Short mmCIF file of C-alpha atoms in Angstrom, two decimals:
data_model
loop_
_atom_site.label_atom_id
_atom_site.label_comp_id
_atom_site.label_asym_id
_atom_site.label_seq_id
_atom_site.Cartn_x
_atom_site.Cartn_y
_atom_site.Cartn_z
CA MET O 253 11.93 24.00 -36.48
CA ASP O 254 8.71 25.95 -36.15
CA LEU O 255 7.51 26.53 -32.57
CA PHE O 256 4.23 24.72 -33.24
CA GLU O 257 6.07 21.71 -34.66
CA MET O 258 8.21 21.18 -31.55
CA PRO O 259 7.14 18.16 -29.45
CA LEU O 260 5.67 18.93 -26.05
CA ASN O 261 7.76 16.18 -24.49
CA PRO O 262 11.02 15.89 -26.49
CA ASN O 263 12.59 13.43 -24.02
CA LYS O 264 9.62 11.09 -23.94
CA ARG O 265 11.48 8.04 -25.25
CA LEU O 266 14.43 8.56 -22.89
CA LYS O 267 12.10 8.90 -19.91
CA GLU O 268 10.24 5.72 -20.87
CA GLU O 269 13.52 3.82 -21.19
CA PHE O 270 14.59 5.21 -17.81
CA VAL O 271 11.73 3.32 -16.09
CA SER O 272 11.89 0.19 -18.25
CA ASN O 273 13.59 -3.21 -17.86
CA LEU O 274 14.00 -2.89 -14.07
CA THR O 275 14.18 -5.85 -11.68
CA GLY O 276 13.39 -4.27 -8.30
CA SER O 277 14.98 -4.66 -4.88
CA SER O 278 14.99 -7.38 -2.22
CA MET O 279 12.03 -8.28 -0.03
CA LEU O 280 14.15 -7.40 2.99
CA GLU O 281 14.58 -3.85 1.74
CA ILE O 282 10.84 -3.59 1.10
CA ALA O 283 10.28 -4.70 4.70
CA ALA O 284 12.79 -2.11 5.94
CA LEU O 285 11.09 0.69 4.01
CA SER O 286 7.72 -0.53 5.29
CA THR O 287 9.07 -0.07 8.82
CA ILE O 288 10.52 3.39 8.29
CA VAL O 289 7.35 5.11 7.04
CA PRO O 290 4.90 4.01 9.77
CA GLY O 291 7.68 4.21 12.35
CA LEU O 292 8.15 7.91 11.63
CA VAL O 293 4.41 8.45 11.96
CA VAL O 294 4.32 6.61 15.29
CA LEU O 295 7.25 8.60 16.70
CA ARG O 296 5.66 11.85 15.59
CA LYS O 297 2.32 10.85 17.09
CA TRP O 298 3.94 9.99 20.40
CA ASN O 299 5.58 13.39 20.37
CA SER O 300 2.36 15.23 19.62
CA SER O 301 -0.13 13.15 21.62
CA CYS O 302 1.08 14.52 24.96
CA SER O 303 1.17 18.12 23.76
CA LEU O 304 -1.28 20.86 24.62
CA ASN O 305 -2.38 20.92 21.00
CA ASP O 306 -3.79 17.38 21.18
CA TYR O 307 -5.07 18.00 24.68
CA VAL O 308 -7.48 20.67 23.50
CA GLN O 309 -8.61 18.40 20.65
CA GLY O 310 -10.38 16.13 23.06
CA PHE O 311 -8.18 13.52 24.71
CA VAL O 312 -9.38 12.09 27.99
CA LYS O 313 -7.49 13.10 31.09
CA LYS O 314 -8.21 11.91 34.62
CA GLY O 315 -11.70 10.79 33.66
CA LYS O 316 -12.82 14.23 32.42
CA ASN O 317 -13.84 14.93 28.86
CA VAL O 318 -12.03 17.89 27.39
CA LYS O 319 -14.00 19.75 24.77
CA PRO O 320 -12.16 20.39 21.53
CA SER O 321 -11.08 23.91 20.83
CA PRO O 322 -10.90 25.26 17.28
CA LYS O 323 -7.34 25.78 16.12
CA GLY O 324 -6.22 28.99 14.54
CA LEU O 325 -4.27 29.24 11.33
CA GLY O 326 -1.00 29.74 13.18
CA SER O 327 -1.44 26.58 15.23
CA HIS O 328 -2.47 24.68 12.11
CA LEU O 329 0.61 25.81 10.17
CA ALA O 330 2.88 25.03 13.12
CA GLY O 331 1.53 21.49 13.29
CA LEU O 332 1.90 21.15 9.53
CA ALA O 333 5.51 22.34 9.67
CA LEU O 334 6.41 19.82 12.38
CA ASP O 335 4.67 17.00 10.50
CA TYR O 336 6.54 17.92 7.33
CA ILE O 337 9.93 18.09 9.08
CA PHE O 338 9.58 14.88 11.09
CA VAL O 339 7.63 12.72 8.61
CA ILE O 340 7.68 13.92 5.00
CA LEU O 341 11.28 15.16 4.89
CA PRO O 342 12.86 11.96 6.29
CA ILE O 343 10.76 9.78 3.98
CA LEU O 344 11.85 11.80 0.97
CA LEU O 345 15.51 11.67 2.00
CA PHE O 346 15.52 7.91 2.59
CA PHE O 347 13.75 7.32 -0.72
CA THR O 348 16.46 9.26 -2.56
CA VAL O 349 19.89 10.46 -1.39
CA LEU O 350 19.98 8.36 1.81
CA ALA O 351 18.56 5.18 0.28
CA GLU O 352 21.74 3.21 1.02
CA TRP O 353 21.17 3.80 4.75
CA CYS O 354 17.64 2.40 4.86
CA TYR O 355 18.60 -0.70 6.88
CA GLN O 356 20.44 1.32 9.52
CA PHE O 357 17.59 3.79 9.77
CA ALA O 358 15.01 0.99 10.02
CA ILE O 359 16.98 -0.54 12.90
CA LEU O 360 17.16 2.88 14.58
CA ILE O 361 13.39 3.29 14.21
CA ILE O 362 12.81 -0.16 15.71
CA LEU O 363 15.06 0.60 18.68
CA LEU O 364 13.36 3.93 19.33
CA VAL O 365 9.91 2.34 19.12
CA LEU O 366 10.92 -0.50 21.43
CA PHE O 367 12.44 1.91 23.93
CA ARG O 368 9.34 4.09 23.96
CA THR O 369 6.99 1.09 24.11
CA THR O 370 8.74 -0.46 27.09
CA SER O 371 9.25 2.80 28.96
CA LYS O 372 6.66 4.07 31.39
CA ARG O 373 4.39 6.67 29.87
CA SER O 374 2.50 9.42 31.57
CA ILE O 375 -1.06 8.86 32.73
CA PHE O 376 -2.29 11.24 30.08
CA CYS O 377 -0.76 9.30 27.19
CA SER O 378 -1.71 5.86 28.46
CA LYS O 379 -5.33 6.83 28.92
CA ALA O 380 -5.67 7.70 25.26
CA GLU O 381 -5.83 4.06 24.20
CA ASN O 382 -8.91 3.41 26.33
CA ASN O 383 -11.08 4.64 23.49
CA GLN O 384 -10.49 1.59 21.32
CA LEU O 385 -12.84 2.53 18.49
CA SER O 386 -11.41 6.04 18.16
CA SER O 387 -7.88 4.66 18.36
CA PHE O 388 -8.50 2.10 15.65
CA ARG O 389 -10.10 4.65 13.35
CA SER O 390 -6.98 6.75 13.81
CA ILE O 391 -4.79 3.77 12.88
CA ILE O 392 -6.74 3.06 9.69
CA SER O 393 -6.70 6.75 8.81
CA SER O 394 -2.93 6.89 9.32
CA TYR O 395 -2.49 3.78 7.20
CA ARG O 396 -4.53 5.10 4.27
CA VAL O 397 -2.77 8.46 4.38
CA SER O 398 0.64 6.72 4.45
CA VAL O 399 -0.26 4.85 1.25
CA VAL O 400 -1.28 8.05 -0.53
CA VAL O 401 1.66 10.14 0.73
CA VAL O 402 4.29 7.57 -0.29
CA THR O 403 2.65 7.22 -3.70
CA CYS O 404 2.54 11.00 -4.19
CA LEU O 405 6.23 11.33 -3.32
CA CYS O 406 7.33 8.46 -5.55
CA ILE O 407 5.44 9.34 -8.73
CA LEU O 408 7.66 12.40 -9.26
CA ALA O 409 10.82 11.15 -7.56
CA VAL O 410 11.01 8.17 -9.94
CA ASP O 411 11.64 10.54 -12.85
CA PHE O 412 14.90 11.77 -11.29
CA LYS O 413 18.20 9.92 -11.12
CA ILE O 414 18.47 10.32 -7.33
CA PHE O 415 15.56 7.89 -6.97
CA PRO O 416 17.11 4.39 -6.88
CA ARG O 417 16.13 2.35 -9.92
CA ARG O 418 15.49 -0.66 -7.71
CA TYR O 419 12.59 1.22 -6.10
CA ALA O 420 10.87 1.83 -9.45
CA LYS O 421 8.31 -0.54 -10.98
CA THR O 422 9.73 -3.79 -12.26
CA GLU O 423 9.40 -4.82 -15.90
CA THR O 424 8.00 -8.33 -15.39
CA TYR O 425 9.19 -10.06 -12.21
CA GLY O 426 10.57 -8.61 -8.99
CA THR O 427 9.71 -6.47 -5.98
CA GLY O 428 10.09 -2.72 -6.41
CA LEU O 429 8.71 -0.24 -3.90
CA MET O 430 6.48 1.38 -6.52
CA ASP O 431 5.10 -2.01 -7.56
CA LEU O 432 3.13 -2.00 -4.33
CA GLY O 433 1.29 1.25 -5.07
CA VAL O 434 -1.81 0.11 -6.95
CA GLY O 435 -2.14 -3.00 -4.77
CA SER O 436 -1.95 -0.88 -1.62
CA PHE O 437 -4.74 1.36 -2.93
CA VAL O 438 -6.90 -1.72 -3.49
CA VAL O 439 -6.20 -3.06 0.02
CA ALA O 440 -6.71 0.35 1.66
CA ASN O 441 -10.09 0.77 -0.05
CA ALA O 442 -11.20 -2.78 0.74
CA LEU O 443 -10.41 -2.67 4.46
CA VAL O 444 -12.84 0.22 5.03
CA SER O 445 -15.31 -0.55 2.22
CA LYS O 446 -19.06 -0.81 2.69
CA GLN O 447 -18.76 -4.51 1.99
CA ALA O 448 -16.31 -4.90 4.88
CA ARG O 449 -18.76 -3.01 7.08
CA ASP O 450 -21.46 -5.48 6.00
CA PHE O 451 -23.92 -3.00 4.57
CA LYS O 452 -27.05 -5.06 3.93
CA SER O 453 -28.62 -3.09 1.12
CA LEU O 454 -27.09 -2.44 -2.27
CA ASN O 455 -28.20 0.67 -4.05
CA LEU O 456 -27.21 0.03 -7.66
CA LYS O 457 -27.48 3.70 -8.53
CA ALA O 458 -25.22 4.69 -5.64
CA ALA O 459 -22.73 1.99 -6.65
CA LEU O 460 -22.56 3.28 -10.21
CA GLN O 461 -22.19 6.85 -8.94
CA SER O 462 -19.20 5.85 -6.84
CA ILE O 463 -17.57 4.07 -9.79
CA SER O 464 -18.23 6.70 -12.46
CA PRO O 465 -15.55 9.16 -11.21
CA LEU O 466 -12.88 6.46 -11.55
CA ILE O 467 -13.97 5.75 -15.12
CA LEU O 468 -13.99 9.47 -15.94
CA LEU O 469 -10.55 9.89 -14.38
CA GLY O 470 -9.28 6.92 -16.35
CA PHE O 471 -10.43 8.44 -19.64
CA GLY O 472 -9.22 11.85 -18.50
CA ARG O 473 -5.74 10.49 -17.88
CA LEU O 474 -5.75 8.67 -21.22
CA ILE O 475 -6.79 11.78 -23.14
CA SER O 476 -4.43 14.12 -21.29
CA THR O 477 -1.35 11.87 -21.58
CA THR O 478 -2.04 11.36 -25.28
CA GLY O 479 -2.71 15.04 -25.88
CA VAL O 480 0.56 16.27 -24.34
CA ASP O 481 2.61 13.29 -25.57
CA TYR O 482 3.37 12.29 -21.97
CA GLN O 483 5.65 9.31 -21.32
CA VAL O 484 3.76 6.06 -20.69
CA HIS O 485 5.35 2.68 -20.04
CA VAL O 486 3.17 0.37 -22.14
CA GLY O 487 4.33 -2.76 -20.30
CA GLU O 488 2.77 -1.48 -17.07
CA TYR O 489 -0.94 -1.73 -17.92
CA GLY O 490 -1.10 -1.72 -21.72
CA VAL O 491 -1.59 0.90 -24.42
CA HIS O 492 -4.80 2.52 -23.14
CA TRP O 493 -5.30 1.05 -19.66
CA ASN O 494 -4.29 2.83 -16.46
CA PHE O 495 -4.52 2.79 -12.67
CA PHE O 496 -8.03 4.30 -12.53
CA PHE O 497 -9.51 1.71 -14.90
CA THR O 498 -8.16 -1.07 -12.65
CA LEU O 499 -9.76 0.46 -9.55
CA ALA O 500 -13.03 0.97 -11.45
CA ALA O 501 -13.06 -2.63 -12.70
CA VAL O 502 -12.49 -4.01 -9.20
CA SER O 503 -15.27 -1.76 -7.86
CA ILE O 504 -17.67 -2.93 -10.58
CA LEU O 505 -17.01 -6.61 -9.87
CA SER O 506 -17.34 -6.06 -6.12
CA SER O 507 -20.60 -4.14 -6.55
CA PHE O 508 -22.31 -6.74 -8.71
CA VAL O 509 -20.94 -9.89 -7.03
CA ARG O 510 -21.78 -9.32 -3.40
CA ILE O 511 -21.58 -11.94 -0.67
CA HIS O 512 -21.30 -11.71 3.09
CA PRO O 513 -17.83 -10.43 4.08
CA LYS O 514 -17.11 -13.56 6.14
CA TYR O 515 -17.09 -15.54 2.86
CA CYS O 516 -15.08 -13.00 0.88
CA GLY O 517 -11.76 -14.48 1.99
CA LEU O 518 -12.65 -17.92 0.63
CA LEU O 519 -13.99 -16.50 -2.64
CA GLY O 520 -10.88 -14.33 -3.04
CA PHE O 521 -8.62 -17.34 -2.46
CA LEU O 522 -10.52 -19.43 -5.03
CA ILE O 523 -10.31 -16.63 -7.62
CA LEU O 524 -6.58 -16.21 -7.02
CA SER O 525 -5.94 -19.95 -7.15
CA GLY O 526 -7.81 -20.35 -10.42
CA TYR O 527 -6.12 -17.32 -11.93
CA GLN O 528 -2.69 -18.56 -10.80
CA MET O 529 -3.30 -21.94 -12.43
CA ILE O 530 -4.20 -20.27 -15.72
CA LEU O 531 -1.05 -18.15 -15.49
CA VAL O 532 1.15 -21.20 -14.93
CA PHE O 533 -0.43 -23.08 -17.82
CA GLY O 534 0.27 -20.44 -20.44
CA LEU O 535 -1.33 -17.08 -19.71
CA SER O 536 1.88 -15.66 -18.18
CA GLU O 537 3.74 -16.19 -21.47
CA TYR O 538 1.02 -14.28 -23.32
CA LEU O 539 1.04 -11.42 -20.82
CA THR O 540 4.84 -11.04 -20.80
CA SER O 541 5.15 -11.17 -24.57
CA SER O 542 5.88 -7.87 -26.32
CA GLN O 543 3.66 -8.80 -29.27
CA ARG O 544 0.36 -6.98 -29.46
CA GLU O 545 -2.42 -7.46 -31.98
CA ALA O 546 -4.74 -4.71 -33.20
CA ASN O 547 -7.65 -5.53 -30.85
CA LEU O 548 -8.19 -3.73 -27.55
CA ILE O 549 -7.78 -6.85 -25.41
CA SER O 550 -4.33 -7.61 -26.80
CA GLN O 551 -3.22 -3.98 -26.54
CA ASN O 552 -4.31 -3.81 -22.90
CA LYS O 553 -3.76 -7.44 -21.87
CA GLU O 554 -1.80 -6.63 -18.68
CA GLY O 555 -4.46 -4.31 -17.32
CA ILE O 556 -7.44 -6.49 -18.29
CA PHE O 557 -6.23 -9.89 -17.06
CA SER O 558 -4.63 -8.55 -13.88
CA ILE O 559 -8.13 -7.48 -12.77
CA PHE O 560 -8.72 -11.03 -11.52
CA GLY O 561 -5.68 -10.81 -9.26
CA TYR O 562 -6.72 -7.43 -7.89
CA TRP O 563 -10.27 -8.64 -7.38
CA GLY O 564 -9.04 -11.60 -5.34
CA MET O 565 -6.81 -9.24 -3.35
CA TYR O 566 -9.77 -6.93 -2.73
CA LEU O 567 -12.02 -9.75 -1.47
CA ILE O 568 -9.38 -11.08 0.94
CA SER O 569 -8.85 -7.55 2.26
CA VAL O 570 -12.62 -7.14 2.71
CA TYR O 571 -12.62 -10.29 4.83
CA PHE O 572 -9.82 -9.04 7.07
CA GLY O 573 -11.37 -5.58 7.28
CA HIS O 574 -14.63 -7.09 8.47
CA LYS O 575 -13.06 -9.58 10.84
CA LEU O 576 -10.45 -7.31 12.43
CA LEU O 577 -11.84 -3.81 12.22
CA PHE O 578 -15.61 -3.78 12.12
CA ARG O 579 -16.90 -7.02 13.60
CA ALA O 580 -14.62 -6.55 16.63
CA ASN O 581 -15.90 -3.02 17.20
CA SER O 582 -19.59 -3.69 16.53
CA SER O 583 -20.07 -7.02 18.32
CA GLY O 584 -20.23 -5.40 21.73
CA LYS O 585 -17.44 -7.63 23.05
CA ASP O 586 -14.51 -6.07 24.81
CA VAL O 587 -11.59 -6.87 22.51
CA SER O 588 -8.35 -5.61 24.00
CA PRO O 589 -6.11 -3.45 21.78
CA GLN O 590 -3.20 -5.74 22.66
CA TYR O 591 -5.04 -8.81 21.33
CA LEU O 592 -6.01 -7.03 18.13
CA ARG O 593 -2.43 -5.80 17.72
CA ILE O 594 -1.05 -9.34 18.06
CA LYS O 595 -3.50 -10.61 15.41
CA ILE O 596 -2.40 -7.95 12.92
CA TRP O 597 1.27 -8.71 13.53
CA ALA O 598 0.57 -12.43 13.08
CA ILE O 599 -1.26 -11.83 9.79
CA ALA O 600 1.68 -9.80 8.48
CA ALA O 601 4.09 -12.60 9.43
CA VAL O 602 1.90 -15.24 7.75
CA PHE O 603 1.70 -13.29 4.49
CA TRP O 604 5.47 -12.64 4.46
CA THR O 605 6.03 -16.38 4.87
CA LEU O 606 3.49 -17.12 2.14
CA THR O 607 5.20 -14.62 -0.17
CA ILE O 608 8.56 -16.36 0.19
CA ILE O 609 6.99 -19.78 -0.48
CA LEU O 610 5.05 -18.63 -3.54
CA ASP O 611 7.98 -16.65 -4.93
CA ASN O 612 10.34 -19.63 -4.65
CA TYR O 613 8.08 -22.56 -5.52
CA VAL O 614 5.13 -21.31 -7.59
CA GLN O 615 5.93 -18.13 -9.57
CA LYS O 616 8.07 -15.07 -8.97
CA VAL O 617 6.33 -11.91 -7.79
CA SER O 618 4.88 -10.04 -10.76
CA ARG O 619 2.90 -6.82 -10.49
CA ARG O 620 2.41 -6.90 -14.25
CA MET O 621 0.31 -10.07 -13.95
CA CYS O 622 -0.88 -9.52 -10.36
CA ASN O 623 -0.15 -13.15 -9.60
CA MET O 624 -0.60 -14.88 -6.26
CA ALA O 625 2.91 -14.02 -5.02
CA TYR O 626 2.28 -10.33 -5.77
CA VAL O 627 -1.00 -10.39 -3.86
CA ALA O 628 0.78 -12.02 -0.92
CA ILE O 629 3.57 -9.44 -0.74
CA VAL O 630 1.11 -6.54 -1.02
CA LEU O 631 -0.93 -7.93 1.87
CA ALA O 632 2.25 -8.65 3.85
CA GLN O 633 3.60 -5.14 3.36
CA ASN O 634 0.28 -3.44 4.12
CA PHE O 635 -0.37 -5.43 7.28
CA GLN O 636 3.21 -4.74 8.36
CA VAL O 637 2.52 -1.01 8.03
CA LEU O 638 -0.73 -1.45 9.96
CA SER O 639 1.02 -3.47 12.68
CA VAL O 640 3.61 -0.75 13.28
CA LEU O 641 0.91 1.92 13.37
CA THR O 642 -0.95 0.01 16.11
CA LEU O 643 1.92 0.95 18.43
CA ALA O 644 0.89 4.60 18.35
CA ASP O 645 -1.91 4.00 20.89
CA SER O 646 -3.38 7.37 20.04
CA GLY O 647 -6.91 8.37 19.17
CA GLY O 648 -5.84 11.53 17.35
CA ASN O 649 -4.32 12.25 13.96
CA LEU O 650 -1.56 14.58 12.88
CA VAL O 651 -2.43 17.81 11.10
CA LEU O 652 -1.05 16.43 7.86
CA GLU O 653 -3.00 13.19 8.27
CA ASN O 654 -6.26 15.03 8.78
CA ALA O 655 -5.59 17.15 5.72
CA PHE O 656 -4.85 14.23 3.39
CA ASN O 657 -7.57 12.04 4.88
CA GLN O 658 -10.19 14.66 4.09
CA ASN O 659 -9.23 14.64 0.40
CA LEU O 660 -7.41 11.39 -0.38
CA LEU O 661 -8.37 11.23 -4.05
CA GLY O 662 -8.06 14.98 -4.45
CA SER O 663 -4.51 14.95 -3.06
CA PHE O 664 -3.55 12.13 -5.42
CA LEU O 665 -4.98 14.03 -8.39
CA LEU O 666 -3.15 17.20 -7.38
CA ALA O 667 0.09 15.20 -7.09
CA ASN O 668 -0.45 13.85 -10.61
CA ILE O 669 -1.06 17.34 -11.98
CA LEU O 670 2.07 18.74 -10.29
CA THR O 671 4.11 15.75 -11.50
CA GLY O 672 2.93 16.30 -15.06
CA MET O 673 3.73 20.01 -14.89
CA VAL O 674 7.27 19.33 -13.66
CA ASN O 675 7.89 16.72 -16.35
CA LEU O 676 6.63 18.95 -19.15
CA ALA O 677 8.51 22.00 -17.84
CA MET O 678 11.96 20.37 -17.63
CA ASP O 679 14.11 17.39 -18.46
CA THR O 680 14.02 15.44 -15.20
CA LEU O 681 16.98 13.27 -16.27
CA SER O 682 19.52 16.10 -16.40
CA PRO O 683 19.44 17.89 -12.99
CA SER O 684 22.21 17.29 -10.46
CA PRO O 685 21.34 15.42 -7.23
CA VAL O 686 21.18 18.70 -5.29
CA THR O 687 18.88 20.34 -7.85
CA ALA O 688 16.68 17.26 -8.06
CA LEU O 689 16.35 17.14 -4.27
CA ILE O 690 15.41 20.84 -4.13
CA ILE O 691 12.73 20.27 -6.78
CA LEU O 692 11.32 17.30 -4.87
CA LEU O 693 11.32 19.24 -1.60
CA ALA O 694 9.50 22.12 -3.27
CA TYR O 695 7.00 19.73 -4.86
CA SER O 696 6.29 17.92 -1.59
CA PHE O 697 5.95 21.20 0.30
CA VAL O 698 3.55 22.69 -2.26
CA LEU O 699 1.49 19.51 -2.22
CA CYS O 700 1.31 19.31 1.59
CA PHE O 701 0.69 23.03 2.05
CA SER O 702 -2.07 23.09 -0.60
CA ILE O 703 -3.89 20.07 0.82
CA SER O 704 -3.49 21.45 4.34
CA MET O 705 -5.00 24.80 3.41
CA VAL O 706 -7.88 23.12 1.62
CA SER O 707 -8.52 21.08 4.75
CA PHE O 708 -8.23 24.08 7.09
CA PHE O 709 -10.95 25.96 5.22
CA GLY O 710 -13.19 22.87 5.15
CA ILE O 711 -13.13 22.35 1.39
CA ARG O 712 -13.85 18.86 0.07
CA LEU O 713 -12.32 18.11 -3.33
CA LYS O 714 -15.15 15.83 -4.27
CA PHE O 715 -17.49 16.20 -7.23
CA TRP O 716 -19.75 13.14 -6.95
#
């Protein structure tokens, strides 16, 4: 065969079949994994918050403000190395070769957190939580970074056999770890959105400017995947639809239909209830059918109709973002961190209970349709992550968190580019477990190092 006639992705069909017809894992395992990731961050923060490195960054000690001191490259790289070893490496191991030990490790994390929480801390560490606003910003930052980091690790790991199939996206019904990705992005954006912060004025031009990059990225992904014959699971969003189009659609709806954030929860619930009724009375059969007509709506039915589910999820998250994060900090009332922590834990418990009820008595969890049960489990899992992170009681972020937080979208784009390069350069289905793990370690290190260096030199990967 002539060189120019060879396909760019000869194993495309095998790779698509590798991520098809999956049923996911149990909700208990999702809860365990949702404990491990924030638990590792909390333990690492506790370790670093009492160090000299965080001291010079401006913690409060004995009532005196300590001015931050600029860190050199050596200190920055040392912090990055420790963050990678104690956070990224364990996550990657327990998402792959040590997946069967996730319950034991989750229990160990819980015991360590409980031991540290109940033990007496030094004056220096305990004083750090006095700055409630700074502490809560740190928690939200850690949460958003956790969502992006886990997504970046999984999008390549899923193409290797050492990544458990139960963690990959489900075909129609079920709860896979990767099913929660797009929903978590929606929740993370909503909690800190301008709508949650109750911005009074709406600049239509500014709204369109913020949405246009997502639309461009959506078309860019469509063109690039088609051009290089990249594997695409059609049952995920449809023939042409993708993750960026979903985020753009939710942003468009939220920009043009604006109400006070205290009413967003009710509106989101009404949208989800109406959408769920339509699903039960026939739409779910249409969405799960493999038949597709020639029109764009039929070819992209999963992506288009699921917008209503994601929109409802977004509005509910806006309500909680306003109620828990911004109204509490801007009202002038002294809301104790302990009270706020209890509320977040209670919300997580309520949504886990609601998920079980909806999954058993209404309709099974389905990311493909973004039904009510899926919205509930996404909110449950995200508030569980948030609740664990509230235990950190620290106003500072890790080096790796600061790096990713400065360029969240840029880091996700870089991860997609690196993932595409690996997939086009090799057959990801053939390497041995050891080889696959080495590749994933190299990928994660390159990603973290690149984003860290970009952050160190103050570069913002933003073009709008």
